Coordinates of C-alpha atoms and ligand atoms in Angstrom, one line a residue:
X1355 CA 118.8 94.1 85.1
X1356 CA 119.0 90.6 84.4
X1357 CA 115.5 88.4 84.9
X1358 CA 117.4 86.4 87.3
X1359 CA 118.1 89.3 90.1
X1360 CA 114.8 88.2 92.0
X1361 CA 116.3 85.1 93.0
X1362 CA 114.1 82.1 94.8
X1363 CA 116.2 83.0 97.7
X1364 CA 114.2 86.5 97.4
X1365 CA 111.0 85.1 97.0
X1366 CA 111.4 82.6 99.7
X1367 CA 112.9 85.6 101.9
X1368 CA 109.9 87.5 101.1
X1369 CA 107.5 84.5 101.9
X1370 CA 109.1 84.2 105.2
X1371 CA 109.3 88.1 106.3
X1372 CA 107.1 89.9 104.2
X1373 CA 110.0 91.9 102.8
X1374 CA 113.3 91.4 101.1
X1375 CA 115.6 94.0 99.7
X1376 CA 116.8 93.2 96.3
X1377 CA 119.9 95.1 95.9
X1378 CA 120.8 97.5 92.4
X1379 CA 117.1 96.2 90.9
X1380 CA 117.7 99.8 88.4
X1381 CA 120.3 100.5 86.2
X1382 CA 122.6 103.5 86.8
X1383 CA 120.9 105.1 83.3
X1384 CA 117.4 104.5 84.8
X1385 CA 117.8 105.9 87.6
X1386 CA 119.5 109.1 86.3
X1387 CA 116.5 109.6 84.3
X1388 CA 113.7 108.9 87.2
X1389 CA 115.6 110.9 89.4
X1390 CA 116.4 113.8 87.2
X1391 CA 112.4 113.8 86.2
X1392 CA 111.6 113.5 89.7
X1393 CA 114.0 116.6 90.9
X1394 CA 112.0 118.6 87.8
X1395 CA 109.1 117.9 89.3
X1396 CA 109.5 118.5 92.8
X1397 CA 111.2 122.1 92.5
X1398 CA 108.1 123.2 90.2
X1399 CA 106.0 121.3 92.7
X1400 CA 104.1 119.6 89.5
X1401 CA 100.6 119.1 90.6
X1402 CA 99.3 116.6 91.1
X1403 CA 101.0 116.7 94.8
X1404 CA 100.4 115.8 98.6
X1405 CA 101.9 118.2 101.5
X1406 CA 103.5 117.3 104.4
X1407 CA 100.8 119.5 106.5
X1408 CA 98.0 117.5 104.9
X1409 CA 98.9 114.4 106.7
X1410 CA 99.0 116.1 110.5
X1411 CA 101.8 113.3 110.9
X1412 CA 104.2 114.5 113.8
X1413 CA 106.6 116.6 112.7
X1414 CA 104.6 117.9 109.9
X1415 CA 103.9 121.8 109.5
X1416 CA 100.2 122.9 110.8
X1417 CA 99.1 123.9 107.9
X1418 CA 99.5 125.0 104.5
X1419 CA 100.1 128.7 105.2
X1420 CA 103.0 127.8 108.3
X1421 CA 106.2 127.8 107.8
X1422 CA 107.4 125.1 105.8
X1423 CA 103.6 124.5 105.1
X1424 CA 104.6 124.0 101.0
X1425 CA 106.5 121.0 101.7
X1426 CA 105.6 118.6 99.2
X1427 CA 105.6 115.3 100.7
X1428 CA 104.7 112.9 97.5
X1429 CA 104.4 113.4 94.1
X1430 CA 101.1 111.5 93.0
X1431 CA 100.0 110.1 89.9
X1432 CA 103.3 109.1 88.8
X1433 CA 102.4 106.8 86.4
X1434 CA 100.2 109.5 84.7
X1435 CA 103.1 112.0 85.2
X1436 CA 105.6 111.0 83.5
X1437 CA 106.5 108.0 80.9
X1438 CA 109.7 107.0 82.6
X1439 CA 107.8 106.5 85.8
X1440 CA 105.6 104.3 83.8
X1441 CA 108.1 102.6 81.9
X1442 CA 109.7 101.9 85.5
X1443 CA 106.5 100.7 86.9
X1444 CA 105.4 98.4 84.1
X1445 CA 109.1 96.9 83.4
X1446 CA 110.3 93.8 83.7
X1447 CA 112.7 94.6 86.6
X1448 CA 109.2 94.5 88.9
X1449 CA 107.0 92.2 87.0
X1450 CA 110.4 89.0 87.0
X1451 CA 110.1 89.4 90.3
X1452 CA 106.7 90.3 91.7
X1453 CA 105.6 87.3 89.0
X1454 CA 107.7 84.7 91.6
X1455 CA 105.1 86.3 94.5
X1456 CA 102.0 87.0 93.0
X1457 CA 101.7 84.8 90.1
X1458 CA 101.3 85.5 86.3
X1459 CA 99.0 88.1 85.8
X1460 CA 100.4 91.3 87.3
X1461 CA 98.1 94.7 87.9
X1462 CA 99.3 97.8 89.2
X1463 CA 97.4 99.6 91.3
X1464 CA 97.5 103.2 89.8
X1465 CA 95.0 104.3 92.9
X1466 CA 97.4 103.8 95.9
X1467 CA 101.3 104.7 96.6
X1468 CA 102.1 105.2 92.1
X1469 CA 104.2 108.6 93.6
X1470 CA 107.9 109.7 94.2
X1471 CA 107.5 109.7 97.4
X1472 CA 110.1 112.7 99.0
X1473 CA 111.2 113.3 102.5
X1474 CA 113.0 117.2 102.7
X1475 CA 115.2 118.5 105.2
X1476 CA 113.7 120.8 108.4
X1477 CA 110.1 120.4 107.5
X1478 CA 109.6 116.0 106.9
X1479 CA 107.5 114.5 109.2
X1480 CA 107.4 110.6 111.1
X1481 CA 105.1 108.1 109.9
X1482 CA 104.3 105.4 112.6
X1483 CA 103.6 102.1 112.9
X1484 CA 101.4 100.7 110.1
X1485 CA 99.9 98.3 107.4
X1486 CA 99.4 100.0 104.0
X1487 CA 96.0 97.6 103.6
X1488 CA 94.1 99.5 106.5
X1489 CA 92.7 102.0 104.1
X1490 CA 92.9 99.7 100.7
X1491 CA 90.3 97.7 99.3
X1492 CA 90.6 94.2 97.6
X1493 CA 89.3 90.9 97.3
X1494 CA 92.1 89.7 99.0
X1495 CA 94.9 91.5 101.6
X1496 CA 97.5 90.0 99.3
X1497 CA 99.5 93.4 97.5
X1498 CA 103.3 94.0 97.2
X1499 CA 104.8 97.1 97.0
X1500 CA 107.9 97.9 95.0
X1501 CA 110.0 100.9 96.8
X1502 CA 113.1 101.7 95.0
X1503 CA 115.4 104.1 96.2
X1504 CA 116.8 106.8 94.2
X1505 CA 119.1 108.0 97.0
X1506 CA 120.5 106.6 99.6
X1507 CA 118.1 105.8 102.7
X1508 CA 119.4 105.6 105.8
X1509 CA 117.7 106.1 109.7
X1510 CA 119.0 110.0 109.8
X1511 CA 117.4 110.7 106.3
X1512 CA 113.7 108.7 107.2
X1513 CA 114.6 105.3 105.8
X1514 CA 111.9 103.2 106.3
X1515 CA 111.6 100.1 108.6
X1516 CA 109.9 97.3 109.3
X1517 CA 108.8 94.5 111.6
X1518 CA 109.3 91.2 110.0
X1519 CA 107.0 88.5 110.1
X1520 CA 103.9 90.8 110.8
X1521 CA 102.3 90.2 107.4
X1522 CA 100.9 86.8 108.4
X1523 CA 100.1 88.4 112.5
X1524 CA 96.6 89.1 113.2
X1525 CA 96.6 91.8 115.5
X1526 CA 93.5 93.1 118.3
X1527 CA 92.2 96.0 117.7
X1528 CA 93.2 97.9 121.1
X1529 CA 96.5 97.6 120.1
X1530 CA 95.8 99.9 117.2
X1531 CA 94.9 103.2 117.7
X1532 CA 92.2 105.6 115.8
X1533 CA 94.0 105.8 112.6
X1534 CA 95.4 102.4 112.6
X1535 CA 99.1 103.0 113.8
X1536 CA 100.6 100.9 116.6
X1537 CA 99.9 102.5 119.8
X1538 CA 103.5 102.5 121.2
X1539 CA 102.4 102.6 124.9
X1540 CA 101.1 98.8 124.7
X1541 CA 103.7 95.9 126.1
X1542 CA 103.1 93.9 122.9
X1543 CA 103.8 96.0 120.5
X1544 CA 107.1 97.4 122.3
X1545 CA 108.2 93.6 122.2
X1546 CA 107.3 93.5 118.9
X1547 CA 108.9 97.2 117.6
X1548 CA 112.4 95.7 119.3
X1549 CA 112.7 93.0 116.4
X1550 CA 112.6 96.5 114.1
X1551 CA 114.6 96.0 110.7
X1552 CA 116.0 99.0 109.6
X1553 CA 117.9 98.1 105.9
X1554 CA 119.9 100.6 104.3
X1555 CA 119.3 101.2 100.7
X1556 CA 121.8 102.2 98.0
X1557 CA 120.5 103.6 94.8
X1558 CA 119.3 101.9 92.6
X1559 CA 118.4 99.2 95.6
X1560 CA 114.4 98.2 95.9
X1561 CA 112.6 96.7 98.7
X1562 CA 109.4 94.4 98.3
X1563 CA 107.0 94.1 100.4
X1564 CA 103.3 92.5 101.9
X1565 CA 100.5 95.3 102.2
X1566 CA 100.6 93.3 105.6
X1567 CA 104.1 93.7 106.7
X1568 CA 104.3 96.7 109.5
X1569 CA 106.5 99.1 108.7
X1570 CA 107.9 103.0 110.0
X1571 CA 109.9 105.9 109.0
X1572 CA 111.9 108.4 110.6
X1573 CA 112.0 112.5 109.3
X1574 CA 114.8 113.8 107.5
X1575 CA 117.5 115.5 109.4
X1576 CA 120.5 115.6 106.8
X1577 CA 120.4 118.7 104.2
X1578 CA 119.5 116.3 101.2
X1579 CA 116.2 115.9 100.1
X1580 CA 115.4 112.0 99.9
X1581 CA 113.7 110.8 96.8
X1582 CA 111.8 107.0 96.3
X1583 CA 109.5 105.8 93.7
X1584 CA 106.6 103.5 95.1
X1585 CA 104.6 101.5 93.1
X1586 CA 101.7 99.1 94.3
X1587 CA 100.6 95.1 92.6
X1588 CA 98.2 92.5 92.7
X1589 CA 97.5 89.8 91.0
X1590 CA 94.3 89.9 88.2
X1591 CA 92.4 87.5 90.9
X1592 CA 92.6 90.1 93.3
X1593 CA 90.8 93.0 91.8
X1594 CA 90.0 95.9 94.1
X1595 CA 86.3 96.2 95.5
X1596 CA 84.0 97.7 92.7
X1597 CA 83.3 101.5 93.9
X1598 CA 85.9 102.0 96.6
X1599 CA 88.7 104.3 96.4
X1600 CA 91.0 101.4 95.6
X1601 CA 89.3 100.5 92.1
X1602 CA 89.8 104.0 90.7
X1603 CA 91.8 105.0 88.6
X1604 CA 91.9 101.8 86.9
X1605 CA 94.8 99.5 87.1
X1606 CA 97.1 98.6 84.6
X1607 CA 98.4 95.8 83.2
X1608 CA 102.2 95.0 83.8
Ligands
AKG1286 O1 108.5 107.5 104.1 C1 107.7 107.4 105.0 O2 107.6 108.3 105.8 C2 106.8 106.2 105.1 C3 105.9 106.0 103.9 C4 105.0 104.9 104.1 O3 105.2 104.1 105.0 C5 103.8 104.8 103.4 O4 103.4 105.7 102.6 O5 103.0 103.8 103.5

């Protein structure tokens, strides 16, 4: 892509929201090659990989030994997986644009999303309500995450979507339940789960956003598998907190 397909617009979109979609941010030939890498991966279920039934999300098979129990859910470690995941990851199409957000020293975080994420037919589960910085540990709450689509996402497939705005919200903790999801029985956040926005994403198509920004996704019920390659930043400031889970494996430099 050219530099100039993060636009200020963009940033100043994603300032406002804490999101923006940035249509056709990869090339037709790039994404051939992440998703023919990815489908490689996925039928030989390439270790290192996360199962639906380890998440207990609803939906998801009981276990590992139920039907539909070998579901992989993500592929981890991409950047350590393959090189075209890292050349993805590390390439200009992200750091143009994630430098207009975060400033000039960009880090990816190899410890948190850095997977193919996949959502398959009959066995994909929900994921509610949440802020990916409830379980992440840095200096500062201030990370973007880079999803790019390398399918089309829509609601029957399990696109994701997201509640605009929330990334600068503070919200009580009764509102939250144990794990940190909305709970969906309370008034405020059924206001606030009506002002859902639910893009579409063509291949090739990438959505930004805040660590902040609340966000959902529905299971799979077309026949396709759905494929998307998720990749975590922060600035250098904003190092991760020396022995958590977030600090290792190291991050790299984009
Ligand atoms: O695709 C999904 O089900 C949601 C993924 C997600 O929100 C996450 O991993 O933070």
């Amino acid at each position: 892509m050219s530099p100039s397909r993060f636009t200020s617009e963009h940033a100043q979109q994603f300032a406002e929201a804490g999101l923006v979609v940035v249509p056709q941010l990869a090339s037709g030939q790039r994404l051939r090659e992440l998703r023919g890498v990815a489908l490689t991966h996925l039928a030989a279920a390439l270790a290192p990989v996360e199962y639906e039934a380890d998440l207990h999300y609803p939906g998801a098979p009981l276990s590992l030994s139920a039907p539909g129990g070998a579901t992989v859910r993500r592929l981890l470690q991409a950047c350590a997986r393959d090189r075209v995941f890292r050349d993805w990851a590390t390439g200009p199409e992200s750091a143009v644009a994630l430098q207009q957000i975060l400033g000039a020293r960009i880090m990816l975080s190899q410890a948190h999303h850095n997977c193919v994420m996949t959502k398959q037919p009959q066995y994909s589960s929900e994921t509610g309500w949440h802020q990916d910085i409830r379980y992440w540990s840095f200096q500062r709450p201030e990370l973007v995450s880079v999803w790019l689509a390398l399918g089309r996402e829509f609601p029957e497939n399990g696109c994701l979507s997201f509640l605009p705005g929330t990334h600068t919200m503070e919200f009580a903790r009764e509102r939250l339940d144990e794990a940190l999801f909305l709970r969906a029985e309370n008034p405020l956040n059924q206001a606030l789960i009506a002002t859902r926005l639910t893009p579409v994403l063509e291949p090739g198509d990438a959505v930004f956003f805040h660590c902040r920004t609340l966000h959902a996704a529905g299971s799979n019920n077309t026949t396709d598998t759905k494929l998307s390659l998720v990749f975590s930043y922060h600035s250098a400031d904003n190092p991760p907190l020396p022995g958590t889970r977030s600090a290792s494996p190291p991050a790299l430099a984009v």
